[in-house]
mmCIF file of C-alpha atoms in Angstrom:
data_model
loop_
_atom_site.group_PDB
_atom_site.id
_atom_site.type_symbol
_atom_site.label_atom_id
_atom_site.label_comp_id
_atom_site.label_asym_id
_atom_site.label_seq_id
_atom_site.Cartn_x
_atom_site.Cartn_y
_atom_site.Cartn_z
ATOM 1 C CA UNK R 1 -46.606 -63.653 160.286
ATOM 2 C CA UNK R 2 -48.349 -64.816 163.113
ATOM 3 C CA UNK R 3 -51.038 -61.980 164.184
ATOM 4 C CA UNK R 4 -53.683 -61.276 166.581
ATOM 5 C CA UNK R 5 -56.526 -59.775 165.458
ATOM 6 C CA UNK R 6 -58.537 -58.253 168.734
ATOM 7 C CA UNK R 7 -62.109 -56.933 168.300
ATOM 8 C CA UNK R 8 -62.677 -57.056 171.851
ATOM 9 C CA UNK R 9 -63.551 -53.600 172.227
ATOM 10 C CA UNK R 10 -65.395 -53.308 168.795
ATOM 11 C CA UNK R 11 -68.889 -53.568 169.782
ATOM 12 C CA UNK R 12 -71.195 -51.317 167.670
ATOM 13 C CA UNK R 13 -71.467 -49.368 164.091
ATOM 14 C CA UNK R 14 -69.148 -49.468 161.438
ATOM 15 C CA UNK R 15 -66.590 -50.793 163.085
ATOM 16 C CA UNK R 16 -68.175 -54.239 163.381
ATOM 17 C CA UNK R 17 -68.771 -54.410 159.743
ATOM 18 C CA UNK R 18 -64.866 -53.290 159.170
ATOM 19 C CA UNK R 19 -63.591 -56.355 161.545
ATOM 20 C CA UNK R 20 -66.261 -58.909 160.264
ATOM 21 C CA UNK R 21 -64.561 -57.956 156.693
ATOM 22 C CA UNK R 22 -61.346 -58.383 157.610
ATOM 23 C CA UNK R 23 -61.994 -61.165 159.331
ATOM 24 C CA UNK R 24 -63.403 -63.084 156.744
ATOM 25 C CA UNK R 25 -60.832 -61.983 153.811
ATOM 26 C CA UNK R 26 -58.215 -62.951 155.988
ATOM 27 C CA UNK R 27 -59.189 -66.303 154.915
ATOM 28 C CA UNK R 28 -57.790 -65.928 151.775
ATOM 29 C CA UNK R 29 -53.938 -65.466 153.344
ATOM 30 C CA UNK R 30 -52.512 -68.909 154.067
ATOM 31 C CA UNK R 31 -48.890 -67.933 154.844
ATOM 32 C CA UNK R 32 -50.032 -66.277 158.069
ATOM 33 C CA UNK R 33 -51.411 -67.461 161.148
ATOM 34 C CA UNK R 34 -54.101 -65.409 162.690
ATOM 35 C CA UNK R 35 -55.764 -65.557 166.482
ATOM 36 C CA UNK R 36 -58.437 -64.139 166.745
ATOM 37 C CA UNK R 37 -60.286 -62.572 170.136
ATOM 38 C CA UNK R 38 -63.791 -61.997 169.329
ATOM 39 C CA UNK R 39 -65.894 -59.205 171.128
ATOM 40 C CA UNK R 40 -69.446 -60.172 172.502
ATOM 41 C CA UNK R 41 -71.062 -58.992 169.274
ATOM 42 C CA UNK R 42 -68.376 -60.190 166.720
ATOM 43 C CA UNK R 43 -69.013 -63.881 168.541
ATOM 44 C CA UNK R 44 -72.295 -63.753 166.871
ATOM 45 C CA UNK R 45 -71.226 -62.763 163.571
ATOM 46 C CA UNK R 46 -68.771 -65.205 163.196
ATOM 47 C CA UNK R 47 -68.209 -69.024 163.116
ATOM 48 C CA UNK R 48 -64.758 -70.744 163.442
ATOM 49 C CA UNK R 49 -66.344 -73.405 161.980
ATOM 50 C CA UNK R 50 -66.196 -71.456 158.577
ATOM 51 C CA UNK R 51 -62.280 -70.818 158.867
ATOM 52 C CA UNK R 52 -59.265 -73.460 157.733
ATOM 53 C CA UNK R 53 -56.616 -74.500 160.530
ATOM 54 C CA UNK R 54 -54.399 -71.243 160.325
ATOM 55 C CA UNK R 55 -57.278 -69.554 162.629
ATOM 56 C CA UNK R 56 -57.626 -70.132 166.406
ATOM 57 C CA UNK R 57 -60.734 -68.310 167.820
ATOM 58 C CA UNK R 58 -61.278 -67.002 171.995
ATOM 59 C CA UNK R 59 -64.240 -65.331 173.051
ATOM 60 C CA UNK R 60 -64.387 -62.873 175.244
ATOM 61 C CA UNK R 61 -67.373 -62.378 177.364
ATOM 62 C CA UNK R 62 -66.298 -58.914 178.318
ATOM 63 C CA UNK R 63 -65.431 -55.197 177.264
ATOM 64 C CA UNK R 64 -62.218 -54.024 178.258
ATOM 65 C CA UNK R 65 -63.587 -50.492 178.561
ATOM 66 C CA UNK R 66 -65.806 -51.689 181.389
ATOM 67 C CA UNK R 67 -62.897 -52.916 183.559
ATOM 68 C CA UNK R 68 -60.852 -49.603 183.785
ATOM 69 C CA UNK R 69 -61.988 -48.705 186.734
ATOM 70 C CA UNK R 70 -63.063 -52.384 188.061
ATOM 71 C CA UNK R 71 -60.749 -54.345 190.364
ATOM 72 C CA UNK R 72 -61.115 -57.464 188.079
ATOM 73 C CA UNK R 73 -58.562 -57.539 185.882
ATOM 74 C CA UNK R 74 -58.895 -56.157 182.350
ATOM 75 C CA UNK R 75 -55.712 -57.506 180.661
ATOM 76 C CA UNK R 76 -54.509 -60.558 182.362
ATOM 77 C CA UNK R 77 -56.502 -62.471 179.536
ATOM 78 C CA UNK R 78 -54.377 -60.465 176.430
ATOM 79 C CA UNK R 79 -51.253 -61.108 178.324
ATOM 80 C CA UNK R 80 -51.817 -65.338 179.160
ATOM 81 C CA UNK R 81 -52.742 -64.964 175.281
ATOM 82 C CA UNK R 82 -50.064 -63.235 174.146
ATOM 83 C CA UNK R 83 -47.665 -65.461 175.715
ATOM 84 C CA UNK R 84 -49.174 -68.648 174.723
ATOM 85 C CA UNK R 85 -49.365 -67.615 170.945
ATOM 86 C CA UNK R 86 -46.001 -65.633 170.816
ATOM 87 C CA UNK R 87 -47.823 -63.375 167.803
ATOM 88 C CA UNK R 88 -45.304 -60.946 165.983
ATOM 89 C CA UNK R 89 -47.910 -58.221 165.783
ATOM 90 C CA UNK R 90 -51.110 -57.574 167.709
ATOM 91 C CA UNK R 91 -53.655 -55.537 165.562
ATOM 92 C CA UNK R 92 -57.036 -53.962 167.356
ATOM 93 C CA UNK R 93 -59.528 -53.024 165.086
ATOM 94 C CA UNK R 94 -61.078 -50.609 166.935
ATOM 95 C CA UNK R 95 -59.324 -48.797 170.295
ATOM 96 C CA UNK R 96 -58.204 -48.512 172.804
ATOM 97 C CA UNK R 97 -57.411 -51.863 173.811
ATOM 98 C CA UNK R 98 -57.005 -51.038 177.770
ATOM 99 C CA UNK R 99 -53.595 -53.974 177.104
ATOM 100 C CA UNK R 100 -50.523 -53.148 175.956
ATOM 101 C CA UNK R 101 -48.484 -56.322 174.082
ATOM 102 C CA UNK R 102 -45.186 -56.924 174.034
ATOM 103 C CA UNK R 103 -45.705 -57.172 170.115
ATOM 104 C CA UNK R 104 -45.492 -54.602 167.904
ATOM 105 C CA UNK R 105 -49.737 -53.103 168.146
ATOM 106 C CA UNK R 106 -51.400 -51.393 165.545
ATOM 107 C CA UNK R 107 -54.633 -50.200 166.696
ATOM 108 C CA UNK R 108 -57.676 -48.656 164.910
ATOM 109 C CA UNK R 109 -59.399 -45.219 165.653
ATOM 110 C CA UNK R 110 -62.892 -44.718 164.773
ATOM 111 C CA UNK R 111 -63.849 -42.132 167.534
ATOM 112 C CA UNK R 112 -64.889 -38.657 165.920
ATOM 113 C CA UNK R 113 -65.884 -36.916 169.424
ATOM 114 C CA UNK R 114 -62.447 -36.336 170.381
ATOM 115 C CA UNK R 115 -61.029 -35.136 167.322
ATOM 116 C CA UNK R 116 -63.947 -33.278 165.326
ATOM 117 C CA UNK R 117 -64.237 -30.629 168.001
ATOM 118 C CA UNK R 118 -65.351 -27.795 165.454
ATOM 119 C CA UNK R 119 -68.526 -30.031 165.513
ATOM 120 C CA UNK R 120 -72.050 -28.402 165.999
ATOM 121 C CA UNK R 121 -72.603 -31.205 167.982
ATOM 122 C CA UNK R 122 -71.269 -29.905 171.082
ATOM 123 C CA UNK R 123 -72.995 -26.468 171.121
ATOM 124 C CA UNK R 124 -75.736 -28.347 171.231
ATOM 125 C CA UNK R 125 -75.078 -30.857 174.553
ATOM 126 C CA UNK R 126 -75.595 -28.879 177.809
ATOM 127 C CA UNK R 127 -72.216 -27.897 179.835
ATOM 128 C CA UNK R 128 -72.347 -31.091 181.540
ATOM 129 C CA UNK R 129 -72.390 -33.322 178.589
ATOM 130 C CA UNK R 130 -69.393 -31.230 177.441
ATOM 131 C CA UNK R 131 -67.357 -31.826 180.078
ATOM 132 C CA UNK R 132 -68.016 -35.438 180.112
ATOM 133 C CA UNK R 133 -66.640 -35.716 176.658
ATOM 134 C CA UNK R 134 -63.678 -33.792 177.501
ATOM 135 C CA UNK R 135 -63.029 -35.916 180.390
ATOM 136 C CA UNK R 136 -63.416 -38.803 178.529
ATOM 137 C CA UNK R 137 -61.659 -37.704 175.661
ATOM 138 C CA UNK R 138 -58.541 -37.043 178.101
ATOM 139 C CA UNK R 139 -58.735 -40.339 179.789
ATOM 140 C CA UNK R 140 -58.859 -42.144 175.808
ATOM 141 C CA UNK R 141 -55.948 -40.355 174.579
ATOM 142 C CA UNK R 142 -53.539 -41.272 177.341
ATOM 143 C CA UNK R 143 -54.462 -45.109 176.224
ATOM 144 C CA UNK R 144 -54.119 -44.854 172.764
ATOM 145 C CA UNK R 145 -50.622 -42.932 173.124
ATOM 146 C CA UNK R 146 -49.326 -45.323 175.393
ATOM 147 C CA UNK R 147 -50.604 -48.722 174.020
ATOM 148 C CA UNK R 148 -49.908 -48.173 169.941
ATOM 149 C CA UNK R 149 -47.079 -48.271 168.085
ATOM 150 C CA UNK R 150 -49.348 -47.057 165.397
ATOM 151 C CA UNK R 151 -53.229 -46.178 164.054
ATOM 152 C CA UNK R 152 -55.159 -46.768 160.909
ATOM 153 C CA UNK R 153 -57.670 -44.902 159.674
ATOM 154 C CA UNK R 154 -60.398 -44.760 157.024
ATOM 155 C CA UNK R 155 -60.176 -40.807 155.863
ATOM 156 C CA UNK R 156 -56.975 -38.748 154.993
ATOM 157 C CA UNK R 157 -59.142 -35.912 157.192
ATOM 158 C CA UNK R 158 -59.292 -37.855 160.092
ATOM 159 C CA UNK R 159 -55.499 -39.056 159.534
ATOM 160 C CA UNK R 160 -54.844 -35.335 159.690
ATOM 161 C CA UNK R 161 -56.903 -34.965 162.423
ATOM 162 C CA UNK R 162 -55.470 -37.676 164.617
ATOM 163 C CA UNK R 163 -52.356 -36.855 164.010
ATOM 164 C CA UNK R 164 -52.222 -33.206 166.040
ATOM 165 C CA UNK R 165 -54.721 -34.902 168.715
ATOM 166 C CA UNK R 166 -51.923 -37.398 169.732
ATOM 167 C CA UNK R 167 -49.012 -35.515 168.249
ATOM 168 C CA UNK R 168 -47.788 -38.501 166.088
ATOM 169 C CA UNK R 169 -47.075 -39.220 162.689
ATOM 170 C CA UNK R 170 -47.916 -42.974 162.693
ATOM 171 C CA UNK R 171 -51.243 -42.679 161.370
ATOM 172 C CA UNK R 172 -52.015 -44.854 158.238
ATOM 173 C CA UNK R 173 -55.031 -44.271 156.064
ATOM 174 C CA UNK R 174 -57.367 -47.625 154.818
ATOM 175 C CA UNK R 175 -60.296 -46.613 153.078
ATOM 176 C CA UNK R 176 -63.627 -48.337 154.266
ATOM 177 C CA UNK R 177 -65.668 -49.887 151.514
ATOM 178 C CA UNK R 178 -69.152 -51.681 150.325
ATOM 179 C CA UNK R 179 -69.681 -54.461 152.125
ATOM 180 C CA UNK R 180 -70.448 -57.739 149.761
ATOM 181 C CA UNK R 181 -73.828 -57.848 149.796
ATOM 182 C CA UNK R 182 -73.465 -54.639 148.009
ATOM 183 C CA UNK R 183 -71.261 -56.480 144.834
ATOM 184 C CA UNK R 184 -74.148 -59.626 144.698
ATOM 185 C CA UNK R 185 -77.227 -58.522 145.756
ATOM 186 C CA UNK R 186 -79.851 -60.588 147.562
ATOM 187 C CA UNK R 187 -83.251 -60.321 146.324
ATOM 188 C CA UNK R 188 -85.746 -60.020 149.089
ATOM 189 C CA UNK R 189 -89.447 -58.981 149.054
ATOM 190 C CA UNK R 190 -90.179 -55.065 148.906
ATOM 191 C CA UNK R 191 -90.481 -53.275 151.985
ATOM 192 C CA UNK R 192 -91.736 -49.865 151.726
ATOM 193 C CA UNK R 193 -95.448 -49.359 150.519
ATOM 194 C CA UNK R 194 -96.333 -49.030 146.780
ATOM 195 C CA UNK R 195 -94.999 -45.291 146.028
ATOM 196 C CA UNK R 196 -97.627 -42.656 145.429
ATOM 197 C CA UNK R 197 -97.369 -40.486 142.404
ATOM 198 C CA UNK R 198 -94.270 -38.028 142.168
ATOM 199 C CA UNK R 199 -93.209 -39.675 145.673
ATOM 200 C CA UNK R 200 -89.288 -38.996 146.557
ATOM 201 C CA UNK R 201 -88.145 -41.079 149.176
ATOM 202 C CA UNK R 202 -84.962 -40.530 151.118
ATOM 203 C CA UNK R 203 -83.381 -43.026 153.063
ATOM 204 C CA UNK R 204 -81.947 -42.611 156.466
ATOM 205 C CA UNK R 205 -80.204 -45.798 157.214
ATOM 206 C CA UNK R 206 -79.060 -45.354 160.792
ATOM 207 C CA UNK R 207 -79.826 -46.126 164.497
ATOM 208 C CA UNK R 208 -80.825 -43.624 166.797
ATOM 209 C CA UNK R 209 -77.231 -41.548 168.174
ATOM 210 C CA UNK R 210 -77.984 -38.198 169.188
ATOM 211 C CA UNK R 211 -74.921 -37.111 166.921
ATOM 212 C CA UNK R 212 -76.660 -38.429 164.046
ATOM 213 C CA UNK R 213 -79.205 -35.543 164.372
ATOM 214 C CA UNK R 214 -82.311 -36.948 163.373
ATOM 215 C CA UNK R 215 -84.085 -35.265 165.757
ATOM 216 C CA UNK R 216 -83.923 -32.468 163.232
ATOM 217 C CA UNK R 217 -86.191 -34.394 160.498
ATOM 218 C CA UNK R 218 -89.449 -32.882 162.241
ATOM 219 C CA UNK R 219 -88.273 -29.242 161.285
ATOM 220 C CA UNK R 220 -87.310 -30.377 158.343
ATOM 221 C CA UNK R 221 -90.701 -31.534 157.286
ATOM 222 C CA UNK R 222 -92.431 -28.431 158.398
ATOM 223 C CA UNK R 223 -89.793 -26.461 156.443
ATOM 224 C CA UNK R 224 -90.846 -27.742 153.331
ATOM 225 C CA UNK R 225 -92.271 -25.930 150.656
ATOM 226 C CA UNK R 226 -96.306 -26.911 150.882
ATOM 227 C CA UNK R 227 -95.748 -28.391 147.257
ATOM 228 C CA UNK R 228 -93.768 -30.731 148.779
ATOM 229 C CA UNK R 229 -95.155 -31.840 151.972
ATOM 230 C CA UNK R 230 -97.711 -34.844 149.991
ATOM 231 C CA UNK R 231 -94.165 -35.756 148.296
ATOM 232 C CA UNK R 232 -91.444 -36.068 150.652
ATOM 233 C CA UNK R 233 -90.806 -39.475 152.485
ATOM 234 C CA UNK R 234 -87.938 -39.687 154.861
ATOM 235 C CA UNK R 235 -87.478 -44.026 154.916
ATOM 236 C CA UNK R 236 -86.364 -44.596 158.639
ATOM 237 C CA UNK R 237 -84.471 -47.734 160.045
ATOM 238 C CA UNK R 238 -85.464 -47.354 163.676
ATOM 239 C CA UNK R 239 -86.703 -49.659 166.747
ATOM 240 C CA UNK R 240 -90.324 -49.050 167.249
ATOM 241 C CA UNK R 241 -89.829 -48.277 170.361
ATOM 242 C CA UNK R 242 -87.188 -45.244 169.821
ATOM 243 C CA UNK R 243 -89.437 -44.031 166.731
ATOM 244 C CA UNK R 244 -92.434 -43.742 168.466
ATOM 245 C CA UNK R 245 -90.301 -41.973 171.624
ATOM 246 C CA UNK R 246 -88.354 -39.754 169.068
ATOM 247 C CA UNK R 247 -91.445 -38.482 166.917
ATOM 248 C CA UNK R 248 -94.262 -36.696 166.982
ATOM 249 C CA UNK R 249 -97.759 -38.234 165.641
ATOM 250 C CA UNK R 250 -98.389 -35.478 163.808
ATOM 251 C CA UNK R 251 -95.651 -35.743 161.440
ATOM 252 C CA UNK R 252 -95.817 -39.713 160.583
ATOM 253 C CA UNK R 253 -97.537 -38.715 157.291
ATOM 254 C CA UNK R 254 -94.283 -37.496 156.320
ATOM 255 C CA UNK R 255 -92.056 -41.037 157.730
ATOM 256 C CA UNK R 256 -91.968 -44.129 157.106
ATOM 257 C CA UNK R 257 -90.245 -46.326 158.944
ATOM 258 C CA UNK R 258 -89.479 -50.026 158.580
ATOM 259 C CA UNK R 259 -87.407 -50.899 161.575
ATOM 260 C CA UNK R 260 -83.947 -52.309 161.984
ATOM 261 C CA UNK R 261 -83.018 -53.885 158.884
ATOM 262 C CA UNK R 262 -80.060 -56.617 158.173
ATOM 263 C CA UNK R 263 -76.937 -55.631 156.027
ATOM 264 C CA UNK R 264 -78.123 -58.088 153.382
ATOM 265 C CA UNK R 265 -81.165 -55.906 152.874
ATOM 266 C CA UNK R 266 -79.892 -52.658 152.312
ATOM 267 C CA UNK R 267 -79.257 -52.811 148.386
ATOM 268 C CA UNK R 268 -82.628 -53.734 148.163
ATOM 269 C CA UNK R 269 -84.261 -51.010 150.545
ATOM 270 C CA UNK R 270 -81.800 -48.519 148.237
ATOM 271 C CA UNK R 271 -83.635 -49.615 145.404
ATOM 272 C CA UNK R 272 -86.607 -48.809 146.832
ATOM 273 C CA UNK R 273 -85.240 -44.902 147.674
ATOM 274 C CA UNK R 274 -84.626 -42.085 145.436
ATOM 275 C CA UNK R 275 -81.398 -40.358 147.704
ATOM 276 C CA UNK R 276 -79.366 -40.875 150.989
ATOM 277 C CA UNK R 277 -80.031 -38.290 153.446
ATOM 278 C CA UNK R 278 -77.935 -37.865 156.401
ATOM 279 C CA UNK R 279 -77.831 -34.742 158.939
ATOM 280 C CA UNK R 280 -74.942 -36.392 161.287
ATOM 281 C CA UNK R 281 -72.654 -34.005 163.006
ATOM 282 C CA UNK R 282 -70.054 -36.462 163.536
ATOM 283 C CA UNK R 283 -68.317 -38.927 161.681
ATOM 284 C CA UNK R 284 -65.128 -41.015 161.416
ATOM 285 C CA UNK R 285 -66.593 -42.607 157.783
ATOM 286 C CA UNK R 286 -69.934 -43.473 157.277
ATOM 287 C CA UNK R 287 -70.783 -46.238 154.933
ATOM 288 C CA UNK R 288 -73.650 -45.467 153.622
ATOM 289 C CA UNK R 289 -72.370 -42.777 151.901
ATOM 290 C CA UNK R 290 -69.926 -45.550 149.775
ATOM 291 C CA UNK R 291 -73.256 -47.619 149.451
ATOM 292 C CA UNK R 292 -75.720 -44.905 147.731
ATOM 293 C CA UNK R 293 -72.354 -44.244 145.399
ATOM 294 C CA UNK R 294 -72.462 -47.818 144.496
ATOM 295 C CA UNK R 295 -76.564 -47.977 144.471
ATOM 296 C CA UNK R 296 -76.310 -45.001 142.056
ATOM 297 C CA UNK R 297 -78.150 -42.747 144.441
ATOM 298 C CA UNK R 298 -77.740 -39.334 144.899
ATOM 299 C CA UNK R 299 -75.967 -37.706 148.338
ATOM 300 C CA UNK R 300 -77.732 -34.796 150.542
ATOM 301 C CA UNK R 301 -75.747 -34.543 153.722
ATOM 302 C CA UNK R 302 -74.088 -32.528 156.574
ATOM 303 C CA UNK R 303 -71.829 -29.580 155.041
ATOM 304 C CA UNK R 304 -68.834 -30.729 157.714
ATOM 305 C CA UNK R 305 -65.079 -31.995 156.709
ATOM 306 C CA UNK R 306 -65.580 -35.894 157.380
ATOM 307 C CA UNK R 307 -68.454 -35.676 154.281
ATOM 308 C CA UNK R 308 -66.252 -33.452 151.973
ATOM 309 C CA UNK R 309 -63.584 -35.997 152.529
ATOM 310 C CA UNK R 310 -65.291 -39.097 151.099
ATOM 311 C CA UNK R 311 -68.529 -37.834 148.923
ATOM 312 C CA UNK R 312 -66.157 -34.684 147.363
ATOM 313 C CA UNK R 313 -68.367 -33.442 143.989
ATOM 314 C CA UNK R 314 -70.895 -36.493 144.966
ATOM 315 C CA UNK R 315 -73.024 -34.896 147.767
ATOM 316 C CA UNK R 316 -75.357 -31.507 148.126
ATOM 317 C CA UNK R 317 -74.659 -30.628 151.477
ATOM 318 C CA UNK R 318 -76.290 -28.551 153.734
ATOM 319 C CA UNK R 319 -76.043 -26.771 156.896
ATOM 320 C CA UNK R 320 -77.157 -29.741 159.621
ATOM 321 C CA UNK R 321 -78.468 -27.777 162.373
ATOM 322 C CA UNK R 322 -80.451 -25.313 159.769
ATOM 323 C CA UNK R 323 -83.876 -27.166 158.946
ATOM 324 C CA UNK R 324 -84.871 -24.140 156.169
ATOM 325 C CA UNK R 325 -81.411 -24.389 154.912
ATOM 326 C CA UNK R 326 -82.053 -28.062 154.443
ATOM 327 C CA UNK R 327 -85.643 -27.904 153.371
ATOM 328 C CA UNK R 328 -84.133 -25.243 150.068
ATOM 329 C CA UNK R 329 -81.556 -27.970 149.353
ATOM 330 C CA UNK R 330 -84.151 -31.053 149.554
ATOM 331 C CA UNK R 331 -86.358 -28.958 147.131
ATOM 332 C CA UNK R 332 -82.995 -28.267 144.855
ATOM 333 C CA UNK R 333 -82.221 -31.610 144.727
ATOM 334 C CA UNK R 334 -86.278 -33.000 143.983
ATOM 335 C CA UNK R 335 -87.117 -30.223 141.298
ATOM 336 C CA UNK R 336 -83.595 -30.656 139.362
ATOM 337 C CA UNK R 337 -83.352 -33.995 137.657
ATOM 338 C CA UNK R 338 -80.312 -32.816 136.171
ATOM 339 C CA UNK R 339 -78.519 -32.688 139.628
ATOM 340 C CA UNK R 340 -79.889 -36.081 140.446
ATOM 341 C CA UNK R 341 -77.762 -37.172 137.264
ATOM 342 C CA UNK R 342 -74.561 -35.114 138.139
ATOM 343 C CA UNK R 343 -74.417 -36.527 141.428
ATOM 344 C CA UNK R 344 -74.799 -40.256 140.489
ATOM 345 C CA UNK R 345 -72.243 -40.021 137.501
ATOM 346 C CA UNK R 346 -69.660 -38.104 140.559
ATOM 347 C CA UNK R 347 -70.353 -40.573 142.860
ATOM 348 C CA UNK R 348 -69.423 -43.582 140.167
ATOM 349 C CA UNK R 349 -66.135 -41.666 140.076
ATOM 350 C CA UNK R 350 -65.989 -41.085 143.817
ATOM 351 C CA UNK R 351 -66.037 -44.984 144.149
ATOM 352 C CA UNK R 352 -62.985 -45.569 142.171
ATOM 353 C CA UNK R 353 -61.238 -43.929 145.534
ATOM 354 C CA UNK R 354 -62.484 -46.878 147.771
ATOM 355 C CA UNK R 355 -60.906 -50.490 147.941
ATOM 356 C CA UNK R 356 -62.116 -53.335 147.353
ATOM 357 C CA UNK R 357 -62.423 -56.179 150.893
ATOM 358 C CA UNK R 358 -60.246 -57.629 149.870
ATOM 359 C CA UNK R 359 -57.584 -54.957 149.479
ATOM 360 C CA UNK R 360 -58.663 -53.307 152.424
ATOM 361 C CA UNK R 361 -57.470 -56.853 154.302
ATOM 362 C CA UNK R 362 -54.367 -56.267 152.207
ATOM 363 C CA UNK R 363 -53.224 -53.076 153.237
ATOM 364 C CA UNK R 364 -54.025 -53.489 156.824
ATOM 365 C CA UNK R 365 -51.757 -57.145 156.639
ATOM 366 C CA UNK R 366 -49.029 -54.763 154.197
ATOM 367 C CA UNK R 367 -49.136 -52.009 157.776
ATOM 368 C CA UNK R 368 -48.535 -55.580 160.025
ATOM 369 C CA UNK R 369 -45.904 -56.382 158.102
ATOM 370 C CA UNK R 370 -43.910 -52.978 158.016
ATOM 371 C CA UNK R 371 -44.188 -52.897 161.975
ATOM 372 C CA UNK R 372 -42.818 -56.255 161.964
ATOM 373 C CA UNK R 373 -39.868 -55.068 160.266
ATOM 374 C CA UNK R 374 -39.347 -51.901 161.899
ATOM 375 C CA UNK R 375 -39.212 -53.823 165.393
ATOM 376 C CA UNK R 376 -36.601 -56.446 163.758
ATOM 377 C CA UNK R 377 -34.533 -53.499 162.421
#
C-alpha cells in the first residue's frame, strides 16, 4: 500500500505518543510505502534520518485547525500532496483533518468533550464555557462526518460512544499501550527526596488541563484523616510556574513536585511512587493508567466510564468532585496492604487486554488495508 500518515493536527497529549509509535513501528513494514506529514511538535520527535527509503517526510509549519476560519488556505498543501504521491489510503492520527482526500481516510478520535457529556466536568464550567464547547463540538462533528470514511479508537466505551455522536458504525477499536521505555527501562538518578518513614507517595503524572481536576488535590489534603496528613505525598509533574499559580503555600508540605519530566523517566519516577492517582473528569484513554499496570502499582482514580473501561477490577475509584469521598478511599487504599496486592495482581491481568507497538501499528495498517479493499470492491 502506499499510505499517508498525517499528524498535522496532533499536537499535544497522548496522541503524540500514539503517532510517534506508529511512526516508528512502521519501520518494520517494507512492502508499504508511507508519507508522512509531520505536525510542528511531531517534527521534533522525529528524524527522517532514522527511517529506510520507503519513507518520505513534509513538515508542516502549521495547524489546520487554525486556518478554518483564515483566508489562507488550509488544504491546498494535502491536496498538491495527495496528488503528487497518489497514496491508496490517507490515515490521520488524530482529527479532524480540516482536508478531505480523494483516498479512502481513516481518521483518529481522541476528543472526550464532545462525547462524555454525562461528565462532571461541565457542571463545573460557567454557562459560557458550556456553550463554547457545544459550539465547538457542533462545528467538529460536521468535519469528522464529512471528511472520514472511518475512525479508530482506543476504548470499546468510547467506540460506543462515538458511534451515536456521529450516527455511524465505522468505528474501529485499537487499544493504546506502554510506550517502550516502559519494556527496557532507563536507569536515571532518583528524583524525589529520600522517603520519610511510613511515607505513601502517589503520583500524578499529568500537565495542568482543567479537566484533569487537580485543582481538587488541596481539599483532598485537608480531608485527610490527621493520621495521615505527615504521610501522604501527592508527586506532581508540573511547570513551576503553573504549580506555584495553582497551589496554595500552605499545603506544599503535603506536594512534591518535580516538574515536567521526559517519557524515558517515568518508569523510574514510578519506582519511586507507591500508587497512580488521577481525579480527571475526562478521558479518551489515559496512559498512565496502562503504565502503573505494567509498573505494578496500584490504581485510585475517577469513578467515570472511560476508567471502568480500561483499569476494570484494577482501580479503587472514587467520586472526583468529592474530596472526603476521596480522602476515605486514599485512607482504604494506605491502611489495607492487602488491597495494594489485589490491585497489582488485577492490573497484571488487565495488561494482557493491551497490545503490544507493534501490534497496535498492525491493526491500524490491517484497518488501511480493509478500506483499500472496500473502495476497490
Amino acid at each position: 500500500m502506499r499510505i499517508i500518515i498525517n499528524t498535522a493536527s496532533t499536537y499535544k497529549g497522548g496522541g503524540v505518543q500514539v503517532a510517534r509509535s506508529f511512526i516508528e513501528e512502521s519501520r518494520n513494514f517494507i512492502d508499504h510505502d508511507f508519507c508522512v506529514i509531520l505536525g510542528r511538535l511531531l517534527s521534533n520527535l522525529i528524524n527522517p534520518n532514522d527511517y529506510p527509503d520507503n519513507f518520505t517526510f513534509f513538515p508542516l509549519g502549521y495547524r489546520p485547525a487554525t486556518r478554518v476560519l483564515s483566508f489562507k488556505s488550509r488544504d491546498d498543501f494535502f491536496r498538491e500532496l495527495e496528488k503528487d504521491f497518489n497514496p491508496d489510503v490517507v490515515f490521520t492520527t488524530s482529527g479532524p483533518a480540516y482536508w478531505r482526500p480523494n483516498a479512502p481516510h481513516l481518521v483518529g478520535y481522541n476528543l472526550p468533550h464532545y462525547i462524555y457529556k454525562d461528565s462532571p466536568f461541565f457542571s463545573q464550567i460557567p454557562l459560557q464555557k458550556q456553550l463554547k464547547w457545544y459550539f465547538k463540538g457542533r462545528v467538529l462533528k460536521y468535519f469528522f462526518k464529512k471528511e472520514a470514511d472511518a475512525y479508530v479508537v482506543q476504548t470499546d466505551d468510547v467506540n460506543r460512544r462515538l458511534q451515536q455522536w456521529l450516527d455511524t458504525d465505522k468505528v474501529y477499536t485499537v487499544s493504546n499501550t506502554v510506550s517502550r521505555h516502559y519494556n527496557q527501562p532507563k536507569k536515571i538518578a532518583n528524583k524525589l527526596p529520600k522517603k520519610n518513614k511510613d511515607e505513601f507517595r502517589f503520583l500524578i503524572l499529568s500537565s495542568w488541563h482543567a479537566h484533569k481536576n487537580l485543582d481538587i488535590i488541596p481539599d483532598v489534603i485537608k480531608s485527610l484523616p490527621k493520621r495521615l496528613k505527615q504521610k501522604v505525598r501527592f508527586v506532581l509533574t508540573l511547570s513551576e510556574d503553573t504549580y506555584w499559580n495553582k497551589f496554595p503555600i500552605g499545603i506544599s508540605d503535603a506536594i512534591i513536585n518535580i516538574g515536567p519530566v521526559k517519557p524515558d523517566e517515568g518508569p523510574a519516577l514510578y519506582k519511586e511512587c507507591d500508587a497512580l492517582f488521577l481525579p480527571t473528569l475526562l478521558e479518551c484513554f489515559s496512559a498512565t493508567y496502562a503504565e502503573a499496570m505494567k509498573m505494578n502499582k496500584p490504581i485510585i482514580t475517577s469513578d467515570l466510564g472511560f476508567a471502568h473501561t480500561v483499569c476494570g477490577d484494577a482501580a479503587i475509584y472514587f467520586n472526583p468532585i468529592n474530596p472526603k469521598d476521596i480522602a476515605s478511599k486514599i485512607t482504604q487504599l494506605i491502611e489495607q496492604p492487602t488491597l495494594q496486592e489485589k490491585l497489582i495482581k488485577e492490573g497484571m491481568e488487565q495488561q494482557e487486554n493491551f497490545v503490544t507497538a507493534k501490534e497496535r501499528a498492525e491493526q491500524y495498517l490491517k484497518i488501511c488495508k480493509n478500506l483499500v479493499d472496500a473502495e476497490k470492491n
